[in-house]
Every structure is written in C-alpha cells, then in structure tokens.
C-alpha cells in the first residue's frame, strides 16, 4: 500500500513516458528546407526519408505521409481495391466487409478500416507475446472464411510471431496490413518489423522511437503501390495542365520541414533502441523480487523496447474496478493494482499509462465480433449452464501498465520510480 514519504519528493522536471530526443542534425535539415524555400510537401528531405525508411525496413519503397494513420488508411484502401475492386465515389474500399484486427492496440490501428466502411472483427491477444494470437486468428477464419484482410499491430515494440500471422493469411488467401507504428527497428527472426505485411506502416509521432513530431511512412515492395500512394496523398490529381480528378484523394503528404526532423533522427535509431533496452533491463532487475512480470520477449523477437510495461500477478492484485472513465481500488498490504501504481508514479511527477484498453471493450465496438482461441468471445455465458471464455486482452489490461520509458531518464530517476513501485506492495 503506497504512502509517499519524505525521501520520495517529486522530481523537479517531469519524467515522461516517452518524449522526443533531439540531436542537432534535425535543425540542419529544417534550416536547409527553410533556406532553399522547399517548405511544402516536396523536397530533398522527403526524398531522403523515403530512401532511408525503405532501407531500414528492408522493403523496396517507402512513401512519406503526414502521419502513420494516413499510411494505414491508404494501406486499407489499397488492400480493399485489390480484393474487391474500386468502389463507387462516396463508398469505402472495404464497405460492408469484415476485417480481422488486433484487439489490444491503439484505435488508430483499425480506425482506417472504419473510414473505408469495414466491420472490425477483433482477434484476442496471445498471452506469451501480448500480440495477435495466431490460434485465435485461425479460429476466426473458421468462423468467417470469407474474410480476406487482416490488420495486425506490434505492441510496444515487442513483436509476436508476425511470420506465422503472415503464413496464416496466405493460407486463406488474405492480405496482411502490418501496423509497425510502435515497432520500428524491432525484428522477428532477424527480419525487420514492417517488412512482413503486404502493406505496412511506421510512425514518427512525438513519442515514438524516433520522431518528426508527426509523420509516418507507408512501406511496400510494389512500385505501382508506392506511386499510387503518392498520387492519392496529394489529392489524386491527374496528369493534365489543369486540375483534373478521376478518384478521391487526400492531403496526406509529409511536409519537407517535418521530413527534415525525421531525416536527422534516423541515424540515431539504433542508439535509441539501445537506450530503451537498458531501461527495460533496469526495470527487470529492480522489480525481480516483486509479484510482477515485464512485458514479454518471445523467442524470435528482438524488440526495440519502445515502452517498458509490467503485469501484476493475479494473486497480488488488490481489488480494482473501472468504468468508462474512472477507476477505484481498495488498498491492501502486500498487494497493488495498476491504478495505485500509476497514482504513485504520478505523485513523484512521472508519467505512466494503462495498457491499451482492448478494442472489443470500447463503447463503440461492444457488439462487434471478438474471436478467442476457442471461438466467438461474445455471448458465451448462460444463465443455466456454468462456463465462459478466457479473455486474455481484458486480463492484461486489468493487471498491466506502461512504465516511464523516456530514454533521457537517469539511473537515479529510474531508481526512484522502482522504489515507488516497491512501496505499493508493502
């Protein structure tokens, strides 16, 4: 039960969950854009970001866009048109079609499915990796054999068996969109995350492993796809002397100024990964005698360690309840819960966060299909027959939290955060 004592005074400056780390090269490229007057959505910085991004991700082409959500949107649009043909103006590319989606993720992973009129079907989480469960995905194809598109996110920079996910998709004639927003620089069996999907996306959001303050890239091995993405992302203008349009476009291209930041960040990707790894290992060592476990690393995965997280053992959880916006708990000696730990971390001016709340638990998706390893996860209770179904994602959400993981956090700061967590279990 946490009580803050005099030796745990708040930090003078906030310790963030994950904040941008600038190195100097960024300013050089921003200044270059300014001095050459290339301040729009074309320029040398954009060209170089696309070259580096493709090289780092081990794909042939990258298209620099305003954000990762824009990249995912175009991925869904491409996939839908490849699978079902071009829709009429005003209709989505996957309109009325079910799409299998990661359940425990940020909603940006699947919002583009809804933009294009699709119906998300959520695939439960694998306990050993915290990522999409391949067994549940196979079960989903048994229930909905007509589905031809899967959107899979890689959580917190720690991949699950994305190769197996891809193989399952191929065996059912389905396309895979790989949301590697959190996993840039992570690998599975030595292959870069972002290189497994038929289409993929990475993020340069302000809290990611490298940043542009915003931005993202669509990744592909198909030149026609890359060229189409460039067209769609610049309002789909046709090759005419006037403004001619035959299909809907978007204002999704990355700014050459933002690209300057990203360009200056890329040389530091491996450096940031190493710093994040050290943070993860310090938590692992400092918390080893507590009834908690760190977010898992499964064989085959080399993470980028973007966010360190923990999960509390079931028998060490005090009582905790949450509604859609608030949480309450009963303090208990020797036990704790995510709400208590997050409050304790906040009390010393540091930032932690809950685990992503699974999508099947979100108000807008509470009636969408949710597939577990044993089948449909909805309507599994019976007033007259005992039984139910294990909901892995909900359990991880209930018992898990993300820890301050800023790569500028000092050893002393992290030590104080570890001490705060220890005192929650006293």
C-alpha positions as a printed Julia matrix, in Angstrom:
426×3 Matrix{Float64}:
   0.0     0.0     0.0
   1.67    3.19   -1.18
   2.35    6.12    1.1
   4.73    8.75   -0.19
   7.43    9.54    2.36
   9.86   12.44    2.64
  12.6    10.58    0.73
  10.34   10.36   -2.31
   9.93   14.01   -3.2
   8.57   14.74   -6.68
  11.05   15.28   -9.49
  11.68   18.93  -10.31
  11.22   18.16  -14.01
   8.66   15.63  -15.17
   9.87   12.19  -16.2
   7.84   11.39  -19.31
   6.56    8.09  -20.61
   8.46    8.75  -23.84
   9.46   12.13  -25.21
  11.4    13.3   -28.3
  15.2    13.21  -28.13
  16.83   15.7   -30.45
  20.47   15.53  -31.57
  21.2    18.57  -33.74
  21.17   17.18  -37.26
  17.42   17.8   -37.34
  17.93   21.56  -37.18
  20.38   21.41  -40.06
  17.84   19.78  -42.37
  14.98   22.02  -41.2
  17.18   25.04  -41.92
  18.05   23.61  -45.32
  14.35   23.41  -46.16
  13.89   26.99  -44.99
  16.88   28.44  -46.82
  16.1    26.67  -50.09
  12.4    27.62  -49.72
  11.23   23.99  -50.02
   8.61   24.39  -47.29
   5.84   22.38  -48.92
   5.28   18.66  -49.48
   8.17   18.17  -51.9
  11.9    18.46  -51.36
  15.19   16.73  -50.66
  14.29   15.84  -47.08
  11.2    13.89  -48.17
  13.18   12.05  -50.84
  15.87   11.12  -48.35
  13.41   10.0   -45.67
  11.75    7.68  -48.17
  15.11    6.22  -49.18
  16.27    5.67  -45.59
  12.9     4.37  -44.38
  12.75    1.74  -47.11
  16.33    0.71  -46.46
  15.85    0.44  -42.68
  12.62   -1.52  -43.04
  14.11   -3.85  -45.68
  11.47   -3.03  -48.28
  11.83   -1.52  -51.75
   9.72    1.6   -51.32
   8.5     3.99  -48.65
   6.05    6.87  -49.06
   6.36    9.73  -46.56
   2.97   10.83  -45.21
   1.57   13.24  -42.64
   1.05   10.55  -40.01
   1.01    6.78  -39.56
  -2.8     6.77  -39.52
  -2.74    8.23  -43.04
  -0.36    5.45  -44.07
  -2.67    2.82  -42.57
  -5.66    4.42  -44.28
  -4.01    4.16  -47.68
  -2.98    0.56  -46.86
  -6.63   -0.32  -46.21
  -7.73    1.5   -49.37
  -5.13   -0.33  -51.48
  -5.99   -3.69  -49.98
  -9.71   -3.14  -50.42
  -9.37   -2.19  -54.07
  -7.05   -5.13  -54.71
  -9.53   -7.52  -53.12
 -12.89   -6.1   -54.15
 -12.28   -3.6   -56.96
 -12.64    0.17  -56.99
 -15.77    1.33  -55.14
 -18.15    3.99  -56.36
 -17.38    7.55  -55.27
 -18.54    8.05  -51.69
 -18.21    4.38  -50.78
 -15.4     2.69  -48.89
 -13.0     0.13  -50.33
 -13.99   -2.47  -47.7
 -17.56   -1.32  -47.25
 -19.66   -3.99  -45.55
 -16.72   -6.39  -45.36
 -15.4    -7.94  -42.16
 -11.73   -7.28  -41.42
  -9.75   -9.13  -38.74
  -7.96   -6.64  -36.45
  -5.65   -6.73  -33.46
  -7.7    -6.31  -30.29
  -5.18   -4.9   -27.82
  -3.92   -1.83  -29.64
  -4.46    1.9   -30.05
  -7.59    2.67  -32.04
  -5.55    4.22  -34.87
  -4.76    0.65  -35.97
  -8.34   -0.01  -37.02
  -9.9     3.43  -37.49
  -8.9     3.33  -41.2
 -10.92    0.12  -41.57
 -13.95    2.08  -40.41
 -13.04    5.05  -42.63
 -13.37    2.66  -45.56
 -16.66    1.18  -44.35
 -15.3    -2.08  -42.98
 -16.51   -4.07  -39.98
 -13.71   -4.83  -37.5
 -13.64   -8.32  -36.04
 -11.26   -8.4   -33.1
  -8.72  -11.18  -32.59
  -7.76  -11.91  -28.99
  -4.27  -11.46  -27.6
  -1.65  -14.15  -27.16
  -0.62  -14.21  -23.51
   3.01  -15.13  -24.15
   3.64  -12.2   -26.55
   0.82   -9.66  -25.92
   0.23   -9.61  -29.69
  -2.4   -11.07  -32.02
  -2.88  -14.75  -31.19
  -2.24  -16.96  -34.26
  -4.5   -19.69  -32.84
  -7.36  -17.21  -32.43
  -6.73  -15.94  -35.97
  -7.07  -19.47  -37.35
 -10.3   -19.85  -35.39
 -11.55  -16.58  -36.85
 -11.01  -17.89  -40.4
 -13.03  -21.0   -39.48
 -15.92  -18.79  -38.39
 -15.62  -16.17  -41.16
 -13.91  -17.93  -44.11
 -14.91  -15.09  -46.46
 -12.58  -12.59  -44.75
  -9.64  -11.52  -46.93
  -7.93   -8.78  -44.9
  -6.05   -8.79  -41.57
  -4.66   -5.74  -39.75
  -2.05   -6.71  -37.17
  -0.28   -4.31  -34.76
   3.02   -4.99  -32.97
   2.65   -3.88  -29.37
   5.06   -1.52  -27.61
   7.94   -2.57  -29.89
   7.75   -6.24  -28.85
   6.62   -8.37  -31.78
   4.73  -11.63  -31.68
   5.13  -14.26  -34.38
   4.36  -11.96  -37.3
   5.77  -14.55  -39.72
   3.15  -17.07  -38.53
   0.42  -14.44  -38.87
   1.54  -13.83  -42.46
   1.58  -17.57  -43.23
  -1.96  -17.97  -41.89
  -3.12  -15.06  -44.05
  -1.52  -16.59  -47.14
  -3.1   -19.98  -46.46
  -6.54  -18.32  -46.5
  -5.87  -16.03  -49.46
  -5.94  -12.95  -47.24
  -3.81   -9.81  -47.33
  -1.89   -8.6   -44.27
  -1.52   -4.97  -43.22
   1.3    -4.73  -40.67
   0.97   -1.83  -38.25
   4.6    -1.4   -37.17
   3.97    2.07  -35.71
   5.43    1.04  -32.35
   7.97   -1.46  -33.67
  10.33    0.43  -35.99
  13.75   -1.22  -35.7
  12.41   -4.35  -33.99
  12.91   -7.68  -35.76
  11.37  -11.13  -35.95
  13.85  -13.92  -36.72
  16.27  -11.25  -37.95
  13.77   -9.64  -40.35
  12.59   -6.08  -39.79
   9.09   -5.45  -38.46
   7.29   -3.61  -41.23
   8.62   -5.97  -43.9
   6.18   -8.87  -43.35
   2.91   -7.29  -44.45
   1.59   -6.95  -47.98
   1.35   -3.32  -46.87
   2.86   -1.8   -43.73
   3.17    1.47  -41.86
   5.6     3.07  -39.4
   5.19    6.15  -37.22
   7.25    9.24  -36.38
   4.8    10.53  -33.78
   6.29   12.64  -30.98
   6.66    9.76  -28.53
   7.97    7.09  -30.92
  11.47    5.58  -31.0
  12.45    8.32  -33.47
  10.23   11.26  -34.28
   9.41   14.03  -36.67
   6.88   15.47  -34.18
   4.42   13.82  -36.56
   4.57   11.8   -39.75
   4.67    8.22  -40.95
   5.59    6.07  -43.91
   3.71    3.54  -45.99
   6.0     0.59  -46.78
   5.7    -1.64  -49.84
   7.67   -3.75  -52.29
   5.4    -2.73  -55.18
   6.37    0.38  -57.18
   2.83    0.75  -58.52
   1.53    0.91  -54.95
   4.14    3.49  -53.95
   3.32    5.67  -56.95
  -0.41    5.38  -56.31
   0.13    6.34  -52.66
   1.97    9.46  -53.78
  -0.93   10.34  -56.06
  -3.69    9.64  -53.52
  -1.81   11.54  -50.81
  -1.63   14.7   -52.97
  -5.35   14.93  -53.77
  -5.22   12.42  -56.66
  -4.55   14.96  -59.37
  -4.38   13.57  -62.9
  -1.63   14.38  -65.4
  -3.24   17.38  -67.06
  -2.37   21.07  -67.35
  -5.45   21.89  -65.26
  -6.78   20.3   -62.08
  -8.29   17.03  -63.24
  -9.57   14.37  -60.81
 -10.87   10.87  -61.54
 -10.73    9.48  -57.99
 -10.88   10.73  -54.41
  -7.59   11.97  -52.97
  -6.28   13.13  -49.63
  -3.98   15.82  -48.24
  -1.68   13.23  -46.64
   1.82   14.04  -47.89
   4.59   14.71  -45.38
   5.94   18.26  -45.14
   9.55   18.75  -46.21
  10.11   20.53  -42.87
   8.83   17.56  -40.84
  10.88   15.32  -43.09
  13.95   17.32  -42.06
  13.37   16.29  -38.44
  12.85   12.65  -39.38
  15.94   12.69  -41.61
  18.04   13.96  -38.7
  16.58   11.35  -36.36
  17.16    8.2   -38.44
  20.93    7.93  -37.76
  20.07    7.64  -34.05
  17.53    4.8   -34.31
  19.89    2.08  -33.07
  21.2     4.38  -30.33
  17.65    4.98  -29.06
  16.87    1.26  -29.17
  19.93    0.5   -27.03
  18.95    3.2   -24.52
  15.42    1.78  -24.3
  16.82   -1.73  -23.82
  18.91   -0.56  -20.86
  15.79    0.97  -19.29
  13.85   -2.28  -19.74
  16.66   -4.32  -18.18
  16.95   -1.95  -15.21
  13.24   -2.38  -14.51
  13.57   -6.14  -14.92
  16.4    -6.26  -12.37
  14.92   -3.73   -9.96
  11.48   -5.36   -9.83
  12.61   -9.0    -9.87
  11.55   -9.7    -6.27
   8.06   -8.28   -6.7
   4.97  -10.24   -7.86
   5.16   -8.67  -11.33
   6.48   -9.56  -14.79
   7.77   -7.28  -17.54
   6.14   -7.24  -20.97
   7.3   -10.49  -22.59
  10.01  -11.13  -25.16
   9.31  -14.34  -27.07
  11.9   -16.36  -28.93
  12.43  -14.92  -32.41
  11.78  -11.33  -31.35
  14.45   -8.69  -30.92
  12.4    -5.73  -29.61
  13.03   -2.04  -29.98
  11.97   -1.74  -26.3
   9.9     1.36  -27.05
   7.79    1.09  -23.89
   8.58   -0.96  -20.8
   5.45   -2.36  -19.18
   4.59   -4.74  -16.37
   1.77   -7.04  -15.36
   0.89   -7.86  -11.75
   0.48  -11.48  -10.67
  -3.18  -12.38  -10.21
  -2.83  -13.27   -6.54
  -1.05   -9.94   -5.86
  -3.88   -7.77   -7.21
  -5.88   -5.68   -4.77
  -9.5    -5.02   -5.69
  -9.84   -2.6    -8.61
 -12.84   -1.52  -10.66
 -13.06    0.73  -13.72
 -15.92    2.26  -15.64
 -15.53    4.06  -18.96
 -13.61    6.99  -17.49
 -12.72    6.44  -13.82
 -11.1     3.81  -11.62
 -11.27    2.86   -7.95
  -9.35    0.39   -5.81
  -9.11   -0.84   -2.22
  -5.56   -0.56   -0.86
  -4.29   -3.77    0.66
  -0.98   -4.6     2.31
   1.22   -6.8     0.14
  -0.94   -6.21   -2.93
  -1.42   -3.49   -5.53
  -3.07   -2.73   -8.88
  -2.34   -0.61  -11.96
  -4.43    2.3   -10.67
  -2.48    2.5    -7.42
   0.91    2.21   -9.12
   0.04    4.84  -11.73
  -1.13    7.22   -8.99
   2.09    6.58   -7.07
   4.23    7.24  -10.15
   2.28   10.42  -10.85
   2.79   11.6    -7.25
   6.53   11.96   -7.9
   5.97   13.83  -11.18
   6.5    10.91  -13.56
   4.22    9.62  -16.31
   2.94    6.08  -16.69
  -0.12    4.84  -18.54
  -2.56    1.95  -18.54
  -2.12   -0.82  -21.09
  -4.13   -0.24  -24.27
  -7.75   -0.99  -23.48
  -8.79   -3.79  -25.87
 -10.92   -2.66  -28.78
 -13.67   -5.19  -28.08
 -14.2    -3.42  -24.72
 -14.56    0.05  -26.27
 -18.1     1.51  -26.22
 -18.35    1.83  -29.99
 -17.29   -1.79  -30.6
 -19.0    -3.65  -27.75
 -21.22   -5.59  -30.13
 -18.53   -6.37  -32.73
 -17.39   -9.95  -33.02
 -14.42  -10.88  -30.82
 -12.63  -14.15  -31.51
 -10.66  -16.1   -28.92
  -8.75  -19.38  -29.22
 -12.0   -21.27  -28.58
 -14.17  -19.22  -30.92
 -16.57  -16.3   -30.55
 -15.96  -14.41  -27.32
 -19.35  -12.73  -27.25
 -22.47  -14.27  -25.7
 -20.54  -17.11  -24.06
 -22.37  -17.04  -20.74
 -25.54  -18.99  -19.98
 -27.94  -18.43  -17.07
 -28.43  -22.18  -16.71
 -25.06  -23.69  -17.67
 -21.74  -22.87  -16.0
 -18.99  -21.7   -18.32
 -17.42  -18.74  -20.05
 -14.35  -17.89  -22.08
 -10.89  -16.6   -21.24
 -10.42  -13.01  -22.41
  -6.64  -12.59  -22.49
  -6.59   -8.97  -23.63
  -9.03   -7.87  -20.92
  -6.94   -9.63  -18.3
  -3.69   -7.94  -19.41
  -5.49   -4.59  -19.44
  -6.81   -5.24  -15.93
  -3.41   -6.13  -14.47
  -0.92   -4.25  -16.67
   0.55   -0.77  -17.02
   3.2     1.09  -19.01
   6.14    2.48  -17.07
   8.07    5.72  -17.64
  10.37    4.76  -20.53
  11.95    8.01  -21.63
  15.46    7.4   -22.94
  16.69   10.54  -21.17
  15.64    9.22  -17.76
  18.65    8.96  -15.42
  19.62    5.92  -13.37
  18.69    7.85  -10.24
  15.28    8.81  -11.59
  14.52    5.26  -12.63
  15.71    4.01   -9.25
  13.2     6.29   -7.5
  10.4     5.05   -9.78
  11.32    1.46   -8.96
  11.27    2.32   -5.24
   7.8     3.84   -5.62
   6.53    0.62   -7.25
   8.07   -1.48   -4.47
   6.3     0.56   -1.81
   2.96   -0.08   -3.5
   3.31   -3.73   -2.46
   4.26   -3.04    1.18
